[in-house]
CSV table of C-alpha atoms and ligand atoms in Angstrom, one decimal:
chain,number,residue,atom,x,y,z
A,1,MET,CA,106.8,-17.7,-31.2
A,2,ALA,CA,108.1,-14.9,-28.8
A,3,ILE,CA,105.2,-12.7,-30.0
A,4,LEU,CA,102.7,-15.5,-29.3
A,5,LYS,CA,104.2,-15.8,-25.9
A,6,ASP,CA,103.7,-12.0,-25.3
A,7,MET,CA,100.0,-12.4,-26.3
A,8,GLU,CA,99.6,-15.3,-23.9
A,9,CYS,CA,101.3,-13.6,-21.0
A,10,ASP,CA,99.4,-10.4,-21.4
A,11,GLY,CA,96.1,-12.2,-21.9
A,12,HIS,CA,94.9,-10.6,-25.1
A,13,GLU,CA,91.4,-11.8,-26.0
A,14,ARG,CA,91.6,-11.4,-29.7
A,15,VAL,CA,94.1,-10.1,-32.3
A,16,VAL,CA,93.0,-9.6,-35.9
A,17,TYR,CA,95.3,-9.0,-38.9
A,18,CYS,CA,93.5,-7.1,-41.6
A,19,ARG,CA,94.7,-7.0,-45.2
A,20,ASP,CA,93.1,-5.5,-48.4
A,21,ASP,CA,95.5,-5.5,-51.3
A,22,SER,CA,93.2,-3.4,-53.5
A,23,VAL,CA,93.8,-0.3,-51.3
A,24,GLY,CA,97.1,-1.3,-49.7
A,25,LEU,CA,95.7,-1.9,-46.2
A,26,ARG,CA,97.8,-3.7,-43.6
A,27,ALA,CA,96.4,-3.3,-40.2
A,28,ILE,CA,96.2,-5.1,-36.8
A,29,ILE,CA,93.4,-4.8,-34.3
A,30,ALA,CA,94.2,-6.0,-30.8
A,31,ILE,CA,91.5,-6.5,-28.2
A,32,HIS,CA,93.1,-6.9,-24.8
A,33,SER,CA,90.1,-7.0,-22.5
A,34,THR,CA,86.4,-6.6,-22.6
A,35,VAL,CA,85.9,-7.4,-18.9
A,36,LEU,CA,84.8,-3.8,-18.0
A,37,GLY,CA,83.2,-3.0,-21.3
A,38,PRO,CA,83.8,-2.7,-25.1
A,39,ALA,CA,87.5,-2.4,-26.0
A,40,LEU,CA,88.2,1.3,-26.7
A,41,GLY,CA,91.4,2.5,-28.3
A,42,GLY,CA,92.6,4.7,-31.1
A,43,VAL,CA,94.0,3.7,-34.4
A,44,ARG,CA,97.6,4.7,-35.1
A,45,MET,CA,99.0,5.0,-38.6
A,46,TRP,CA,102.8,4.7,-38.6
A,47,PRO,CA,105.5,3.5,-41.0
A,48,TYR,CA,106.5,0.5,-38.9
A,49,ALA,CA,109.6,-1.2,-40.2
A,50,SER,CA,107.9,-4.6,-40.0
A,51,SER,CA,104.6,-6.4,-39.2
A,52,LYS,CA,106.4,-7.8,-36.1
A,53,GLU,CA,107.2,-4.3,-34.8
A,54,ALA,CA,103.6,-3.2,-35.5
A,55,LEU,CA,102.3,-6.2,-33.6
A,56,ARG,CA,104.4,-5.6,-30.6
A,57,ASP,CA,103.3,-2.0,-30.5
A,58,VAL,CA,99.6,-2.7,-30.8
A,59,LEU,CA,99.7,-5.5,-28.1
A,60,ARG,CA,101.4,-3.1,-25.6
A,61,LEU,CA,99.1,-0.2,-26.5
A,62,ALA,CA,95.9,-2.3,-26.2
A,63,GLN,CA,97.0,-3.6,-22.8
A,64,ALA,CA,97.7,0.0,-21.6
A,65,MET,CA,94.1,0.9,-22.7
A,66,THR,CA,92.7,-1.8,-20.4
A,67,TYR,CA,94.7,-0.5,-17.5
A,68,LYS,CA,93.9,3.2,-18.3
A,69,ALA,CA,90.1,2.6,-18.3
A,70,ALA,CA,90.3,0.3,-15.2
A,71,VAL,CA,92.4,2.7,-13.0
A,72,ALA,CA,90.1,5.6,-14.0
A,73,GLY,CA,87.0,3.6,-13.0
A,74,LEU,CA,85.5,3.7,-16.5
A,75,PRO,CA,83.2,1.0,-17.9
A,76,LEU,CA,85.4,0.4,-20.9
A,77,GLY,CA,87.8,-2.4,-22.0
A,78,GLY,CA,91.1,-2.0,-23.8
A,79,GLY,CA,92.0,-2.3,-27.5
A,80,LYS,CA,94.0,-0.6,-30.1
A,81,ALA,CA,94.6,-0.7,-33.9
A,82,VAL,CA,97.6,0.1,-36.0
A,83,ILE,CA,97.7,0.7,-39.7
A,84,ILE,CA,101.1,0.1,-41.2
A,85,GLY,CA,102.2,2.9,-43.5
A,86,ASP,CA,103.2,6.5,-43.7
A,87,PRO,CA,100.1,8.6,-43.1
A,88,GLN,CA,101.5,11.5,-45.3
A,89,ARG,CA,101.8,9.2,-48.4
A,90,LYS,CA,99.6,6.2,-48.0
A,91,LYS,CA,96.4,7.4,-46.3
A,92,THR,CA,93.5,7.3,-48.8
A,93,GLU,CA,89.7,7.2,-48.5
A,94,GLY,CA,89.8,3.6,-49.8
A,95,LEU,CA,92.3,2.5,-47.1
A,96,LEU,CA,90.3,4.3,-44.3
A,97,ARG,CA,87.1,2.7,-45.5
A,98,ALA,CA,88.6,-0.8,-45.7
A,99,PHE,CA,89.8,-0.3,-42.1
A,100,GLY,CA,86.3,0.8,-41.2
A,101,ARG,CA,84.9,-2.5,-42.6
A,102,ALA,CA,87.4,-4.5,-40.5
A,103,VAL,CA,86.2,-2.6,-37.4
A,104,GLU,CA,82.6,-3.3,-38.4
A,105,GLY,CA,83.4,-7.0,-38.6
A,106,LEU,CA,84.1,-7.1,-34.8
A,107,ASN,CA,80.5,-6.1,-34.1
A,108,GLY,CA,81.2,-3.5,-31.5
A,109,ARG,CA,83.7,-5.4,-29.4
A,110,TYR,CA,86.3,-2.9,-30.5
A,111,LEU,CA,85.5,0.9,-30.7
A,112,THR,CA,88.0,2.9,-32.6
A,113,ALA,CA,89.2,6.6,-32.4
A,114,GLU,CA,92.0,8.7,-33.7
A,115,ASP,CA,95.6,8.4,-32.5
A,116,VAL,CA,99.0,9.3,-33.9
A,117,GLY,CA,98.8,9.9,-37.7
A,118,MET,CA,95.0,10.1,-37.7
A,119,THR,CA,92.5,13.1,-37.6
A,120,VAL,CA,88.9,13.7,-36.8
A,121,ALA,CA,88.3,14.1,-40.6
A,122,ASP,CA,89.8,10.6,-41.1
A,123,MET,CA,87.5,9.1,-38.5
A,124,GLU,CA,84.5,10.6,-40.4
A,125,ILE,CA,85.6,8.6,-43.4
A,126,VAL,CA,86.0,5.4,-41.3
A,127,ARG,CA,82.5,6.1,-40.0
A,128,LYS,CA,81.0,5.6,-43.5
A,129,GLU,CA,81.7,1.9,-43.0
A,130,THR,CA,81.0,1.4,-39.3
A,131,LYS,CA,79.2,3.0,-36.4
A,132,HIS,CA,81.8,1.8,-33.9
A,133,VAL,CA,83.8,5.0,-34.2
A,134,THR,CA,84.3,7.5,-31.4
A,135,GLY,CA,85.8,11.0,-31.2
A,136,THR,CA,84.0,12.2,-34.3
A,137,SER,CA,83.2,15.8,-35.0
A,138,GLU,CA,81.2,17.8,-32.3
A,139,LYS,CA,79.3,19.4,-35.1
A,140,LYS,CA,77.9,16.0,-36.0
A,141,GLY,CA,77.0,15.1,-32.4
A,142,GLY,CA,80.3,13.4,-31.5
A,143,SER,CA,82.6,14.3,-28.6
A,144,GLY,CA,85.2,15.8,-31.0
A,145,ASP,CA,89.0,15.3,-31.0
A,146,PRO,CA,90.0,13.8,-27.7
A,147,SER,CA,93.4,15.5,-27.9
A,148,TYR,CA,92.4,18.7,-26.1
A,149,PRO,CA,90.8,16.9,-23.1
A,150,THR,CA,93.9,14.7,-23.0
A,151,ALA,CA,96.1,17.8,-22.9
A,152,LYS,CA,94.0,19.3,-20.1
A,153,GLY,CA,94.3,16.0,-18.1
A,154,VAL,CA,98.1,16.2,-18.6
A,155,LEU,CA,98.0,19.8,-17.2
A,156,TYR,CA,96.1,18.5,-14.1
A,157,ALA,CA,98.7,15.7,-13.7
A,158,ILE,CA,101.6,18.2,-13.9
A,159,GLU,CA,99.9,20.3,-11.2
A,160,THR,CA,99.5,17.2,-9.1
A,161,CYS,CA,103.2,16.4,-9.4
A,162,LEU,CA,104.1,20.0,-8.4
A,163,LYS,CA,101.8,19.7,-5.4
A,164,GLU,CA,103.4,16.4,-4.4
A,165,MET,CA,107.0,17.9,-4.7
A,166,TYR,CA,106.6,21.5,-3.6
A,167,GLY,CA,103.2,21.6,-1.7
A,168,ASP,CA,101.9,24.1,-4.4
A,169,PRO,CA,100.2,22.9,-7.6
A,170,SER,CA,100.7,26.2,-9.5
A,171,VAL,CA,102.6,26.0,-12.7
A,172,ARG,CA,103.4,29.8,-12.6
A,173,ASN,CA,107.2,30.3,-13.0
A,174,ARG,CA,107.7,26.5,-13.1
A,175,THR,CA,109.6,25.0,-16.1
A,176,VAL,CA,108.0,22.3,-18.1
A,177,ALA,CA,109.8,20.6,-21.1
A,178,ILE,CA,107.5,19.2,-23.8
A,179,GLN,CA,108.7,16.5,-26.2
A,180,GLY,CA,106.5,16.7,-29.2
A,181,VAL,CA,104.0,19.5,-29.9
A,182,GLY,CA,101.4,17.6,-31.9
A,183,LYS,CA,97.7,17.2,-31.1
A,184,VAL,CA,98.3,16.8,-27.4
A,185,GLY,CA,101.6,18.6,-26.9
A,186,TYR,CA,100.6,21.8,-28.7
A,187,PRO,CA,97.4,22.5,-26.6
A,188,LEU,CA,99.3,21.5,-23.5
A,189,GLY,CA,101.9,24.1,-24.3
A,190,GLU,CA,99.2,26.7,-24.8
A,191,LEU,CA,97.6,25.9,-21.5
A,192,LEU,CA,100.9,26.0,-19.6
A,193,ALA,CA,102.0,29.3,-21.2
A,194,THR,CA,98.6,30.9,-20.4
A,195,ALA,CA,99.0,29.8,-16.8
A,196,GLY,CA,102.4,31.4,-16.5
A,197,ALA,CA,104.7,28.4,-16.9
A,198,ARG,CA,108.1,28.6,-18.7
A,199,VAL,CA,107.8,26.2,-21.6
A,200,ILE,CA,110.7,24.4,-23.3
A,201,LEU,CA,109.8,22.4,-26.4
A,202,SER,CA,111.0,20.3,-29.2
A,203,ASP,CA,109.6,18.5,-32.2
A,204,THR,CA,111.1,16.5,-35.0
A,205,ASP,CA,108.9,18.6,-37.4
A,206,PRO,CA,110.8,21.9,-37.4
A,207,GLN,CA,107.7,23.9,-38.6
A,208,ARG,CA,105.6,22.7,-35.8
A,209,ALA,CA,108.3,23.5,-33.3
A,210,MET,CA,108.8,27.0,-34.7
A,211,LEU,CA,105.1,27.7,-34.7
A,212,ALA,CA,104.7,26.6,-31.1
A,213,ARG,CA,107.8,28.5,-30.0
A,214,ARG,CA,106.4,31.7,-31.4
A,215,GLU,CA,102.8,31.1,-30.1
A,216,PHE,CA,103.8,30.3,-26.5
A,217,GLU,CA,107.0,32.5,-26.3
A,218,ALA,CA,108.7,29.2,-25.4
A,219,TRP,CA,112.3,28.1,-25.7
A,220,ARG,CA,113.0,25.6,-28.5
A,221,VAL,CA,115.7,22.9,-28.3
A,222,GLU,CA,116.7,20.2,-30.7
A,223,PRO,CA,114.9,16.8,-30.4
A,224,ASP,CA,118.0,15.1,-29.1
A,225,GLU,CA,118.3,17.7,-26.3
A,226,ILE,CA,114.8,17.8,-24.8
A,227,LEU,CA,115.2,14.9,-22.4
A,228,GLN,CA,118.3,16.5,-20.9
A,229,VAL,CA,117.1,20.0,-20.2
A,230,GLU,CA,116.8,21.2,-16.6
A,231,CYS,CA,113.2,21.5,-15.7
A,232,ASP,CA,110.6,20.9,-13.0
A,233,VAL,CA,108.5,18.5,-15.1
A,234,LEU,CA,109.3,16.7,-18.3
A,235,SER,CA,106.2,16.0,-20.4
A,236,PRO,CA,106.8,13.3,-23.1
A,237,CYS,CA,104.1,13.9,-25.7
A,238,ALA,CA,105.5,12.1,-28.8
A,239,LEU,CA,106.0,8.3,-29.0
A,240,GLY,CA,106.6,5.6,-26.4
A,241,GLY,CA,109.8,4.0,-25.0
A,242,VAL,CA,111.6,7.3,-24.4
A,243,LEU,CA,112.4,6.5,-20.7
A,244,ASN,CA,115.0,3.7,-20.7
A,245,ARG,CA,118.4,2.7,-19.4
A,246,LYS,CA,120.1,5.1,-21.8
A,247,THR,CA,118.0,8.2,-21.3
A,248,ILE,CA,117.2,8.0,-17.5
A,249,PRO,CA,120.7,8.6,-16.3
A,250,LYS,CA,120.8,11.9,-18.3
A,251,LEU,CA,117.4,13.3,-17.2
A,252,ARG,CA,117.5,16.6,-15.3
A,253,CYS,CA,113.9,16.9,-14.4
A,254,ARG,CA,112.2,16.5,-11.0
A,255,ALA,CA,109.1,14.8,-12.3
A,256,ILE,CA,107.6,13.3,-15.4
A,257,ALA,CA,104.0,13.7,-16.5
A,258,GLY,CA,103.2,13.4,-20.2
A,259,GLY,CA,100.6,12.4,-22.8
A,260,ALA,CA,102.6,9.7,-24.6
A,261,ASN,CA,101.5,6.1,-24.2
A,262,ASN,CA,104.0,3.5,-23.0
A,263,GLN,CA,106.8,6.0,-22.0
A,264,LEU,CA,108.8,3.3,-20.1
A,265,GLU,CA,110.7,1.0,-22.4
A,266,ASN,CA,110.6,-1.7,-19.8
A,267,PRO,CA,108.8,-2.0,-16.5
A,268,SER,CA,112.2,-1.9,-14.6
A,269,ASP,CA,112.7,1.6,-15.9
A,270,ALA,CA,110.2,2.8,-13.2
A,271,ARG,CA,112.6,1.7,-10.5
A,272,ARG,CA,115.5,3.5,-12.3
A,273,LEU,CA,113.5,6.7,-12.2
A,274,GLU,CA,112.7,6.2,-8.5
A,275,GLU,CA,116.4,5.6,-7.8
A,276,ARG,CA,117.2,8.9,-9.4
A,277,GLY,CA,114.6,10.6,-7.2
A,278,ILE,CA,112.3,11.5,-10.2
A,279,LEU,CA,108.6,11.4,-9.5
A,280,TYR,CA,106.9,9.4,-12.3
A,281,ALA,CA,103.2,10.0,-12.9
A,282,PRO,CA,102.2,6.8,-14.8
A,283,ASP,CA,101.4,7.6,-18.4
A,284,TYR,CA,98.0,5.8,-18.6
A,285,VAL,CA,96.7,7.7,-15.6
A,286,VAL,CA,98.0,11.1,-16.9
A,287,ASN,CA,96.6,10.7,-20.5
A,288,ALA,CA,93.2,9.3,-19.6
A,289,GLY,CA,91.4,12.6,-20.5
A,290,GLY,CA,90.8,11.5,-24.1
A,291,ILE,CA,88.9,8.3,-23.2
A,292,MET,CA,87.0,10.1,-20.5
A,293,ASN,CA,85.8,12.5,-23.1
A,294,ILE,CA,84.9,9.7,-25.5
A,295,LEU,CA,83.0,7.9,-22.8
A,296,VAL,CA,80.9,11.0,-22.1
A,297,GLY,CA,80.1,11.2,-25.8
A,298,LEU,CA,79.1,7.6,-25.9
A,299,GLN,CA,76.9,7.9,-22.8
A,300,GLY,CA,75.3,11.1,-24.2
A,301,GLY,CA,73.6,9.1,-27.0
A,302,ARG,CA,71.1,11.2,-28.8
A,303,LYS,CA,71.2,14.0,-26.3
A,304,GLY,CA,74.8,14.6,-27.4
A,305,TYR,CA,78.0,15.4,-25.6
A,306,ASP,CA,78.0,16.9,-22.1
A,307,ARG,CA,81.0,19.1,-21.6
A,308,ALA,CA,80.5,19.7,-17.9
A,309,LYS,CA,80.4,16.0,-17.2
A,310,ALA,CA,83.6,15.5,-19.2
A,311,GLU,CA,85.3,18.2,-17.1
A,312,GLY,CA,84.1,16.5,-13.9
A,313,LEU,CA,85.8,13.3,-15.0
A,314,LEU,CA,89.1,15.1,-15.9
A,315,ARG,CA,89.1,16.5,-12.4
A,316,GLN,CA,89.4,13.0,-11.0
A,317,ILE,CA,92.9,12.5,-12.5
A,318,PRO,CA,94.6,14.4,-9.6
A,319,ASP,CA,92.7,12.2,-7.0
A,320,THR,CA,93.8,9.0,-8.8
A,321,LEU,CA,97.4,10.2,-8.9
A,322,HIS,CA,97.4,11.2,-5.2
A,323,ALA,CA,96.0,7.7,-4.4
A,324,ILE,CA,98.8,6.1,-6.5
A,325,PHE,CA,101.6,8.3,-4.9
A,326,SER,CA,100.3,7.4,-1.4
A,327,LYS,CA,100.1,3.7,-2.2
A,328,ALA,CA,103.6,3.7,-3.7
A,329,ARG,CA,105.0,5.4,-0.6
A,330,ALA,CA,103.1,3.2,1.9
A,331,GLU,CA,103.9,-0.1,0.2
A,332,GLY,CA,107.4,0.6,-1.1
A,333,LEU,CA,106.2,0.2,-4.7
A,334,THR,CA,107.2,2.3,-7.7
A,335,THR,CA,104.3,4.6,-8.9
A,336,ALA,CA,104.0,2.4,-12.0
A,337,GLN,CA,103.5,-0.7,-9.8
A,338,ALA,CA,101.0,1.1,-7.6
A,339,ALA,CA,99.0,2.1,-10.7
A,340,ASP,CA,99.1,-1.4,-12.1
A,341,SER,CA,98.0,-2.9,-8.8
A,342,LEU,CA,95.0,-0.5,-8.5
A,343,ALA,CA,94.0,-1.4,-12.1
A,344,GLU,CA,94.4,-5.1,-11.6
A,345,ALA,CA,92.3,-5.0,-8.4
A,346,ARG,CA,89.4,-3.4,-10.3
A,347,LEU,CA,89.7,-5.9,-13.2
A,348,GLN,CA,89.7,-8.8,-10.8
A,349,GLU,CA,86.7,-7.4,-9.0
A,350,ALA,CA,84.8,-7.0,-12.3
A,351,SER,CA,85.7,-10.5,-13.4
A,352,ALA,CA,84.5,-12.0,-10.2
A,353,GLN,CA,81.2,-10.1,-10.4
A,354,LYS,CA,80.7,-11.3,-14.0
A,355,MET,CA,81.3,-14.9,-12.9
A,356,ASP,CA,78.9,-14.5,-10.0
A,357,ALA,CA,76.2,-13.1,-12.3
A,358,GLY,CA,76.9,-15.9,-14.8
A,359,ALA,CA,76.5,-18.5,-12.1
A,360,ARG,CA,73.2,-16.9,-10.9
A,361,ARG,CA,71.9,-17.0,-14.5
A,362,ALA,CA,72.8,-20.6,-14.9
A,363,VAL,CA,69.6,-22.7,-15.4
A,364,PRO,CA,69.5,-26.3,-14.4
A,365,LEU,CA,68.5,-28.5,-17.4
A,366,ARG,CA,67.6,-32.1,-17.6
A,367,GLY,CA,70.0,-33.7,-20.0
A,368,ARG,CA,69.0,-36.5,-22.4
A,369,THR,CA,70.7,-38.9,-20.1
A,370,GLY,CA,68.5,-37.6,-17.2
A,371,ARG,CA,71.6,-36.1,-15.4
A,372,THR,CA,71.5,-32.4,-14.6
A,373,ARG,CA,73.6,-30.1,-16.7
A,374,VAL,CA,74.0,-26.4,-16.6
A,375,ARG,CA,73.3,-23.9,-19.5
A,376,ARG,CA,74.9,-20.5,-19.4
B,401,LIG,P1,100.7,13.6,-33.0
B,401,LIG,O1,101.2,12.8,-34.1
B,401,LIG,O2,99.7,14.7,-33.3
B,401,LIG,O3,102.0,14.4,-32.2
B,401,LIG,C1,103.2,13.8,-32.0
B,401,LIG,C2,104.2,14.9,-32.2
B,401,LIG,O4,105.5,14.4,-31.8
B,401,LIG,C3,104.4,15.2,-33.7
B,401,LIG,O5,104.3,16.6,-33.9
B,401,LIG,C4,105.8,14.7,-34.1
B,401,LIG,O6,106.4,15.4,-35.1
B,401,LIG,C5,106.5,14.7,-32.7
B,401,LIG,N1,107.6,13.8,-32.5
B,401,LIG,C6,107.7,12.5,-32.9
B,401,LIG,N2,108.9,12.0,-32.5
B,401,LIG,C7,109.5,13.0,-31.8
B,401,LIG,C8,110.7,13.1,-31.1
B,401,LIG,N3,111.6,12.1,-31.0
B,401,LIG,N4,111.0,14.3,-30.5
B,401,LIG,C9,110.2,15.3,-30.5
B,401,LIG,N5,109.0,15.3,-31.2
B,401,LIG,C10,108.7,14.2,-31.8
B,401,LIG,O7,100.2,12.6,-31.8
B,401,LIG,P2,99.3,13.0,-30.6
B,401,LIG,O8,97.9,12.7,-30.9
B,401,LIG,O9,99.7,14.3,-30.0
B,401,LIG,O10,99.8,11.9,-29.5
B,401,LIG,C11,101.0,12.0,-28.9
B,401,LIG,C12,101.1,10.9,-27.9
B,401,LIG,O11,100.1,10.9,-26.9
B,401,LIG,C13,101.1,9.4,-28.5
B,401,LIG,O12,101.9,8.6,-27.7
B,401,LIG,C14,99.6,9.1,-28.3
B,401,LIG,O13,99.4,7.7,-28.3
B,401,LIG,C15,99.4,9.7,-26.9
B,401,LIG,N6,97.9,9.9,-26.7
B,401,LIG,C16,97.2,10.7,-27.5
B,401,LIG,C17,95.9,11.0,-27.2
B,401,LIG,C18,95.1,11.9,-28.1
B,401,LIG,O14,93.9,12.2,-27.7
B,401,LIG,N7,95.6,12.4,-29.2
B,401,LIG,C19,95.3,10.4,-26.1
B,401,LIG,C20,96.1,9.6,-25.2
B,401,LIG,C21,97.4,9.4,-25.5
């Protein structure tokens, strides 16, 4: 019942449970909103402890996608999918294709892409069953893995935080701590190291951590230490919920800007960060580079993907963040509240426009009783 209440409160349009015993598929697709466009959001494969945990995750992630697209001014709605299972052991062609059929069944209201536990190669398999797949290989005319543009957007967000704090956006000789050097964290580390930043990193996969440490000449710390290292900017690039009542008192960073979705365990954690004087760049603003890139791929159609256009969109992330920081200061809001407020204003405006357009399209009809009725 509590979960149904979450769905009601957050206003999800549709939630679908997909099951195919022949290939071991257990998946949930959540469409939070299609007010601004089709619901776009990646599919995450993760060994959730229960269906309930998976449902909670997908509901929160789908809602964040709606806000991400809205605040970035993109004509996209928000959705997300989760496949329950360990991607190392349970991912098979049959399972991916069964997931593709479930996506196809939604007739384009939900567009999928890769997320944690999925790769561009996996999405090519999903594509055998549905065309509603984004972020497929550039060689095949797609916009490619969204992770690199996401990482670039995170870099721009880190620079924006530095500008806000020190008046200078340069990362040179600044210290950035990255939690998780996966598809987003790894290229982010490379970009930072190339620009002269001091990088501290950790990953629960020791091999990835060692490789990144060598490649970027970074410092490596254990996963349970990364949130407590002294740094200018902490960049969570692993999973959500890392900023909470237990971790926030121990942080030793000046700002937070990372690629992970849903970094705050609870909305009230934004106020906790503010009280500690830590500048928080809202996660869904920082990590919008991936969906910006996907949108450019979708709009390219047969002409294909336009890299310059994608870079132009990424360059808007600093402007959006500056607007959020200013609004938060002016109105006494946390930066998370300021971002939500900008996103909600855009959603309300789009809903109102849709209703207006619907009313204008309404055709007066003569009902059988002779009274006028309206057809939409
Ligand atoms: P990924 O699975 O490739 O990388 C995550 C990395 O974090 C892995 O290397 C994993 O070993 C590590 N990790 C997990 N728990 C950890 C912990 N407690 N401490 C340190 N390391 C830990 O995933 P990704 O695609 O890089 O995504 C990372 C985050 O960014 C996710 O929250 C995802 O939703 C978000 N995101 C990704 C994209 C994208 O384009 N890939 C776009 C927007 C948001």
